[in-house]
Short mmCIF file of C-alpha atoms in Angstrom, two decimals:
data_model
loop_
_atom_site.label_atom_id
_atom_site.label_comp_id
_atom_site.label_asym_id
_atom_site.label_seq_id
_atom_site.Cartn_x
_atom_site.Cartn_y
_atom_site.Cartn_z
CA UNK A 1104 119.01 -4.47 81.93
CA UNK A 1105 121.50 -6.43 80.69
CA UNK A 1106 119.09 -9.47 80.52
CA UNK A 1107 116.49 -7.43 78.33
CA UNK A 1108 119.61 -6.57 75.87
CA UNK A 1109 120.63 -10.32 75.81
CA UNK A 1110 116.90 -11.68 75.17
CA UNK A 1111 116.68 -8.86 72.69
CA UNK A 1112 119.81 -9.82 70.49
CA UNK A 1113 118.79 -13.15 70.56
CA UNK A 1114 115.55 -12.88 69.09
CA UNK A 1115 116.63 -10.25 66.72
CA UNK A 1116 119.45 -12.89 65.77
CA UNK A 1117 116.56 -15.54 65.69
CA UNK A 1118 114.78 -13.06 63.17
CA UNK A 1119 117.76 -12.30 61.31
CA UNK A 1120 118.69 -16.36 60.99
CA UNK A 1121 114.67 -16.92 59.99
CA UNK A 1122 114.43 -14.50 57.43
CA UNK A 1123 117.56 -15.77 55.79
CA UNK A 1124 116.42 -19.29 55.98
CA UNK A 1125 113.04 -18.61 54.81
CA UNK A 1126 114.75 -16.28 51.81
CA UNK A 1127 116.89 -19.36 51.03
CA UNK A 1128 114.19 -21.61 50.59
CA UNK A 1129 112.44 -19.48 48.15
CA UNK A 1130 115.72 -19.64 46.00
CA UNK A 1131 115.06 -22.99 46.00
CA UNK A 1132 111.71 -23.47 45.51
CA UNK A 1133 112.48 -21.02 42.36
CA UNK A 1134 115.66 -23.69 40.94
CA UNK A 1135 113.31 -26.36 41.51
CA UNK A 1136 110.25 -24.93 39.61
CA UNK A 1137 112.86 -23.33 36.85
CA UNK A 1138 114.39 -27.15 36.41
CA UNK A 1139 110.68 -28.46 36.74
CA UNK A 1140 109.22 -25.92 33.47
CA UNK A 1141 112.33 -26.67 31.63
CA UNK A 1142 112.15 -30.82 31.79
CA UNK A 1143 108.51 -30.23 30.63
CA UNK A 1144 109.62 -28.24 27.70
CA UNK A 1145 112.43 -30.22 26.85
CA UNK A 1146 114.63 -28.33 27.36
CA UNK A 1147 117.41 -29.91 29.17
CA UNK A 1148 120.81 -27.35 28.29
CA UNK A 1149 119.64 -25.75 31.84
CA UNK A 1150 122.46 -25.00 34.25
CA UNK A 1151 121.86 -22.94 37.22
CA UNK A 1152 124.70 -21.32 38.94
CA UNK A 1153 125.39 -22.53 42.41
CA UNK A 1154 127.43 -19.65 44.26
CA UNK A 1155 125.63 -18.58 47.41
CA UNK A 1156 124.42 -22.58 47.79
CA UNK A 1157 126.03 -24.80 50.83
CA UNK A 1158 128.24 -27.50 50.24
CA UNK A 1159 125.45 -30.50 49.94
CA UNK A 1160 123.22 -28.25 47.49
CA UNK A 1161 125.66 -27.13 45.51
CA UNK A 1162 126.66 -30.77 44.81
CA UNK A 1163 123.18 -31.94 44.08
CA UNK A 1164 122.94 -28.60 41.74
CA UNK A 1165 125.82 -30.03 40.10
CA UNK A 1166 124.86 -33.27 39.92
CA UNK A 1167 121.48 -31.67 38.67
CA UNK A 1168 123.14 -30.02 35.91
CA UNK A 1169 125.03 -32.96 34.77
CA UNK A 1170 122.25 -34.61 34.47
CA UNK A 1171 120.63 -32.21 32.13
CA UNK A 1172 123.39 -32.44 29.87
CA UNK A 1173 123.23 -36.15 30.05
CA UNK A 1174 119.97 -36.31 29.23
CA UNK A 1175 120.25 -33.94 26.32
CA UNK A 1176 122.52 -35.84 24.88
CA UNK A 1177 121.09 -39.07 25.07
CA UNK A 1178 118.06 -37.34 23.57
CA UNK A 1179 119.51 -35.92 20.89
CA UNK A 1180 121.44 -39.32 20.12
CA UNK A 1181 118.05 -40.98 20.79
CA UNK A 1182 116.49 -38.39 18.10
CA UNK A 1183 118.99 -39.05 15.71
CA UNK A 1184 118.69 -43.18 15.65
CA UNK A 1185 114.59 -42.82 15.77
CA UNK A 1186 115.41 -40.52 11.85
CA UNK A 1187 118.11 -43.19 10.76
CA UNK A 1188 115.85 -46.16 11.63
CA UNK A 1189 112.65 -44.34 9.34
CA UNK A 1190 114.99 -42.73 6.97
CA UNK A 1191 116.01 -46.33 6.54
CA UNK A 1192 113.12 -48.06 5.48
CA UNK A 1193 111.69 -44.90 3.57
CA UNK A 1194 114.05 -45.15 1.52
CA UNK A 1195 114.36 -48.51 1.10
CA UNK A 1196 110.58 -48.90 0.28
CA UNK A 1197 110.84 -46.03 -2.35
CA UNK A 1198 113.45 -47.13 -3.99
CA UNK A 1199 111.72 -50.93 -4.17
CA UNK A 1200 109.29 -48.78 -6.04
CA UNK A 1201 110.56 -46.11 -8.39
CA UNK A 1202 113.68 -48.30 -9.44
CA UNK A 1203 111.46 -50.57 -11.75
CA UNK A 1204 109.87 -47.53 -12.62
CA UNK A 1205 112.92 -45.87 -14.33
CA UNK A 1206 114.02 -49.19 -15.27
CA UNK A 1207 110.88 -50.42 -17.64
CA UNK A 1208 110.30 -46.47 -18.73
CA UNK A 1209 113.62 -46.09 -20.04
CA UNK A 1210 113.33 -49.87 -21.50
CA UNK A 1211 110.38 -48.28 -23.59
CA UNK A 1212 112.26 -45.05 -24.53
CA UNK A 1213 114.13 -46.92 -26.27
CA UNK A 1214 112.21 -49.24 -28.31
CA UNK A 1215 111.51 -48.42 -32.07
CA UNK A 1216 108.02 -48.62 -31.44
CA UNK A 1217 107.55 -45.74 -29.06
CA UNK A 1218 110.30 -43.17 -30.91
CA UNK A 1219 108.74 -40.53 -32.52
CA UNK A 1220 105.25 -41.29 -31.35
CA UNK A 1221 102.78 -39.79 -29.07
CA UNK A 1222 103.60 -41.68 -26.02
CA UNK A 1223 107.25 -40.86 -26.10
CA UNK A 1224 106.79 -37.90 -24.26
CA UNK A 1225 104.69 -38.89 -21.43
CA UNK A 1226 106.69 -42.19 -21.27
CA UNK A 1227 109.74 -39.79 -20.94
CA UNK A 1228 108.00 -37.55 -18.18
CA UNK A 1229 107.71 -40.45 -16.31
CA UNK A 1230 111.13 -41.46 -16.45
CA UNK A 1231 112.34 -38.48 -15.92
CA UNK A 1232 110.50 -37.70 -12.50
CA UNK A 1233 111.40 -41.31 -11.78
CA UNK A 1234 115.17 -40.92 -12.06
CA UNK A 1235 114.82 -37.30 -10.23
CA UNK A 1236 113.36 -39.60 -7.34
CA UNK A 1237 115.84 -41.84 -7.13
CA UNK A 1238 118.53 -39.41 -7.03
CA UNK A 1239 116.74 -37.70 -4.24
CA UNK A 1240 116.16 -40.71 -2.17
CA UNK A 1241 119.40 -42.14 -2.69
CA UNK A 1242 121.27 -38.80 -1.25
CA UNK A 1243 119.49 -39.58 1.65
CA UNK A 1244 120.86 -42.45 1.93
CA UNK A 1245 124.00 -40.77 3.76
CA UNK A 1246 121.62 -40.30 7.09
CA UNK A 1247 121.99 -43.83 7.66
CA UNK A 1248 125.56 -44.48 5.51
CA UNK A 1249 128.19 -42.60 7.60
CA UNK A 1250 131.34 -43.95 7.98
CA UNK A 1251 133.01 -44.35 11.51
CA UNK A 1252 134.61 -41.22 12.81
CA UNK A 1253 138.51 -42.03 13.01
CA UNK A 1254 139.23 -39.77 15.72
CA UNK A 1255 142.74 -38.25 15.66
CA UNK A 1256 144.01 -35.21 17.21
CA UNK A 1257 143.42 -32.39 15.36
CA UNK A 1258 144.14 -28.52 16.10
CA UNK A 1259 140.51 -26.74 15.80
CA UNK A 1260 142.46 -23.03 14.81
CA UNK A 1261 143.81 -24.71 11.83
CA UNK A 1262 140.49 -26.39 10.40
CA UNK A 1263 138.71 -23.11 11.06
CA UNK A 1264 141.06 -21.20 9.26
CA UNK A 1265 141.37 -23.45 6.32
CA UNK A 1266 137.54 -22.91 6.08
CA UNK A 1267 137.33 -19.47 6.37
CA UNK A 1268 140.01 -19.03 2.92
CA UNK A 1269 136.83 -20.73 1.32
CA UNK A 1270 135.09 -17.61 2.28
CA UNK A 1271 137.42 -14.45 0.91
CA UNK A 1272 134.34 -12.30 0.58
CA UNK A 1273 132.38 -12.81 4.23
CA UNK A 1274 133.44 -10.56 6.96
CA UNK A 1275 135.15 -13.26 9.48
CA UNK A 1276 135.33 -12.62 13.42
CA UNK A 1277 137.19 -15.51 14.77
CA UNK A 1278 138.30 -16.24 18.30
CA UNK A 1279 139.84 -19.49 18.00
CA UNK A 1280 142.92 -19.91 20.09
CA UNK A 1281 145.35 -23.09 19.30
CA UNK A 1282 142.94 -25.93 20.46
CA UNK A 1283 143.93 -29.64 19.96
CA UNK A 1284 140.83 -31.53 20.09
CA UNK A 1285 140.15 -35.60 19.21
CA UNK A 1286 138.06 -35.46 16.51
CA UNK A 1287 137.59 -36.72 12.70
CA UNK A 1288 138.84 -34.03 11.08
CA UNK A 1289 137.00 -34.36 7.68
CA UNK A 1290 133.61 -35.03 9.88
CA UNK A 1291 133.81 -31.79 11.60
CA UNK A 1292 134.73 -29.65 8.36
CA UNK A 1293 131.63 -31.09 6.54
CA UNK A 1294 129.41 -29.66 10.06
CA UNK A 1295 131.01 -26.96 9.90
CA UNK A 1296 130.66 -26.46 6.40
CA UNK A 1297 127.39 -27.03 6.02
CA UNK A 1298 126.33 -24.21 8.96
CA UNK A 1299 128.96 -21.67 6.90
CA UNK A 1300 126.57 -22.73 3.47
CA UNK A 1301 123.43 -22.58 5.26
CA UNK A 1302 124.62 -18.90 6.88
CA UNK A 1303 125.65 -17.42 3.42
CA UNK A 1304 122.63 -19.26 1.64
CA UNK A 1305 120.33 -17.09 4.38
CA UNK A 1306 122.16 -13.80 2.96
CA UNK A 1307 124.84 -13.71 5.70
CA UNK A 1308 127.71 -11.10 5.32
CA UNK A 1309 129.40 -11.66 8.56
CA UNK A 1310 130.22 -14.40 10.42
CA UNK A 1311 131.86 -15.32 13.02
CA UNK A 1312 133.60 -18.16 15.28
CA UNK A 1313 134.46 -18.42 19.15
CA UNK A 1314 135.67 -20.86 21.29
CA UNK A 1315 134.24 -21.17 25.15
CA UNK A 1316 135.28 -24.36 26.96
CA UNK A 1317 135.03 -27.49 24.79
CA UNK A 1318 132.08 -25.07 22.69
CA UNK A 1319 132.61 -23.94 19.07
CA UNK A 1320 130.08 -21.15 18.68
CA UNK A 1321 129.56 -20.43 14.80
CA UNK A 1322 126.89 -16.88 14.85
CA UNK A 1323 125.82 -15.01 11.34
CA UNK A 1324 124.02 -11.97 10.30
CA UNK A 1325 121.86 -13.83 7.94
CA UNK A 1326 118.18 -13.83 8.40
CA UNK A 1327 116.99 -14.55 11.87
CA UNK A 1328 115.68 -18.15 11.77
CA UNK A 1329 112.02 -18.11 12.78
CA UNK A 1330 110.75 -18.93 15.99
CA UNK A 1331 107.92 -21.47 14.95
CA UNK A 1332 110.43 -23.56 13.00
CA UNK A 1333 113.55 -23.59 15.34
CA UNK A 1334 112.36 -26.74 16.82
CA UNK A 1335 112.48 -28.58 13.01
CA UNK A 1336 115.69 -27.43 11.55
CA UNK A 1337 117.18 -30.67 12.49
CA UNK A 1338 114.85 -32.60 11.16
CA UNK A 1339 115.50 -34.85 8.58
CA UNK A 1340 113.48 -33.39 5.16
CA UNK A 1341 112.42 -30.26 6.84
CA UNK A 1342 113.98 -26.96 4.79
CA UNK A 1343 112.04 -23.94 4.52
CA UNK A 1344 114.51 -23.37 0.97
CA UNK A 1345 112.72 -23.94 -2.38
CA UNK A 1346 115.45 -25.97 -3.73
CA UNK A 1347 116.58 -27.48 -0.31
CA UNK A 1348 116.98 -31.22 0.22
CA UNK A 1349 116.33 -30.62 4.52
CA UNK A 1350 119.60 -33.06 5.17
CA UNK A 1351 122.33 -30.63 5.98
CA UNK A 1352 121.45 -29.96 9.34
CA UNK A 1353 120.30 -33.15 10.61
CA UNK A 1354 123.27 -34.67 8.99
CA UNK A 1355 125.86 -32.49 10.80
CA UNK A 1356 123.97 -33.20 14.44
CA UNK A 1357 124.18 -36.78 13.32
CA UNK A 1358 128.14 -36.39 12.63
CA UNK A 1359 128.58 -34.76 15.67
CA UNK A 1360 126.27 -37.34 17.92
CA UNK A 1361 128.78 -40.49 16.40
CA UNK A 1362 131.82 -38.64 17.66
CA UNK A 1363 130.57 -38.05 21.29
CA UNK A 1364 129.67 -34.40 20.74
CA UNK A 1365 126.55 -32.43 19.96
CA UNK A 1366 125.04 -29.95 17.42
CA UNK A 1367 122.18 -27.53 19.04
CA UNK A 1368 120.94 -23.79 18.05
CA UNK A 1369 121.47 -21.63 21.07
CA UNK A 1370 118.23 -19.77 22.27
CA UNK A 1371 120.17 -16.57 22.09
CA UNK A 1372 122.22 -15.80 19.06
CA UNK A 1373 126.28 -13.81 20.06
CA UNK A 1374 126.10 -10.21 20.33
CA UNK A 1375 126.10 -8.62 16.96
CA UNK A 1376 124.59 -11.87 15.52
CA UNK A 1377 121.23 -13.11 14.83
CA UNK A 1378 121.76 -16.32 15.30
CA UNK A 1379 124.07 -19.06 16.82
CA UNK A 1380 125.15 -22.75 16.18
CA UNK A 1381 126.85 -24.45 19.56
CA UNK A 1382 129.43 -27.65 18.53
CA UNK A 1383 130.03 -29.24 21.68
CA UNK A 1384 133.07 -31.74 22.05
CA UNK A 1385 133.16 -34.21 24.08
#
């Protein structure tokens, strides 16, 4: 009798130890497709939790998340020399082009011969457009013009609240404790800055600013930012704004990339927000 209870704990214990083994193997299976979709998509901010893993898996979940990050910020760095590098020669090749343009047009503006006659107009149309073209170009000449962070110690509550006095008449929720943080202060006000503008400029009333590890989390009220362009807001050019120049953005992630740190939109905007900026420091 007390065989037959033995053999029957064991297998039961057997069943038990199975069952939780093959369980625990589907949890795996399920990281490794999860980290598997989100490589192919790009995506690389993933970071799966690793409670309930053993001691070697949770370090190789670790190690998998680090990774991610790594990646996403060599990516992003990658993304943001591939736009300095075209911005570059864009420019430069315009510019070969239009100068001469505004040069000889305004040349001919002048001359006694042309004011007051027919041509004067069209001659001053084309300088004109010419010297609108030039001003364009050359303001995008700061994409590939920055000046090297000088990276100081800086306390993060203090810039924030120095740029939220800018704002008297948006509704401000701020959790910002005393933070001192190695940055280039007047780098990091113009990123931060240019989200506020961008957030007011999309009819925000409220924003607001939080602080979660080395993360500065800037959400708004504005206007949700459409899905099918979330991908090109940091593109250099891109601007869904009638009178927008498309540099703000993709100058900010660039500020952020040459002080160690990164500039992303978080898939899911704060509670109470529509939508959320993530400034990560390094």
């Amino acid at each position: 009798m007390i065989l037959i209870v033995v053999s029957l704990f064991v297998v039961g214990a057997i069943a038990v130890l199975t069952f939780l083994f093959l369980r625990h193997q589907d949890k795996l299976r399920l990281r490794a497709y999860l980290m598997r979709e989100a490589v192919r998509n790009h995506e690389f901010t993933f970071r799966l939790p690793v409670k309930g893993l053993f001691f070697g898996e949770r370090a190789l979940q670790e190690a998998l998340n680090d990774l991610g990050q790594d990646i996403n910020k060599l990516v992003a760095q990658n993304e943001v020399e591939s736009w300095q590098r075209l911005t570059r020669v864009l420019t430069h090749e315009i510019m070969n082009v239009t100068t001469p343009i505004q040069s000889i047009s305004q040349a001919y503006l002048e001359h006694p011969k042309v004011k007051g006659t027919s041509l004067e107009k069209g001659i001053l149309a084309i300088n004109e457009a010419s010297s609108h073209l030039v001003a364009f170009i050359d303001s995008y000449r700061k994409l590939t013009q920055l000046q090297e962070p000088v990276m100081e110690l800086h306390n993060l509550k203090r810039i924030v609240e120095n740029i939220t006095a800018l704002y008297p008449d948006i509704v401000w929720e701020t959790e910002v404790p005393e933070k001192i943080l190695k940055v280039d202060e007047l780098l990091l006000r113009q990123v931060i800055l240019n989200i506020v503008k961008n957030a007011t400029e999309a009819g925000a009333k409220k924003i607001g600013m939080e602080l979660r590890d080395s993360k500065l989390l800037i959400s708004n009220d504005g206007n949700p930012i459409p899905p099918e362009v979330r991908r090109d807001i940091f593109i250099p050019f891109y601007t869904t704004k009638q009178s927008g120049s498309g540099i703000g953005l993709a100058l900010s992630r660039q500020i952020m990339t040459i002080q160690g740190g990164r500039l992303s939109l978080a898939n899911t905007a704060v509670a109470g927000f529509h939508t959320t900026f993530i400034l990560e420091f390094s």
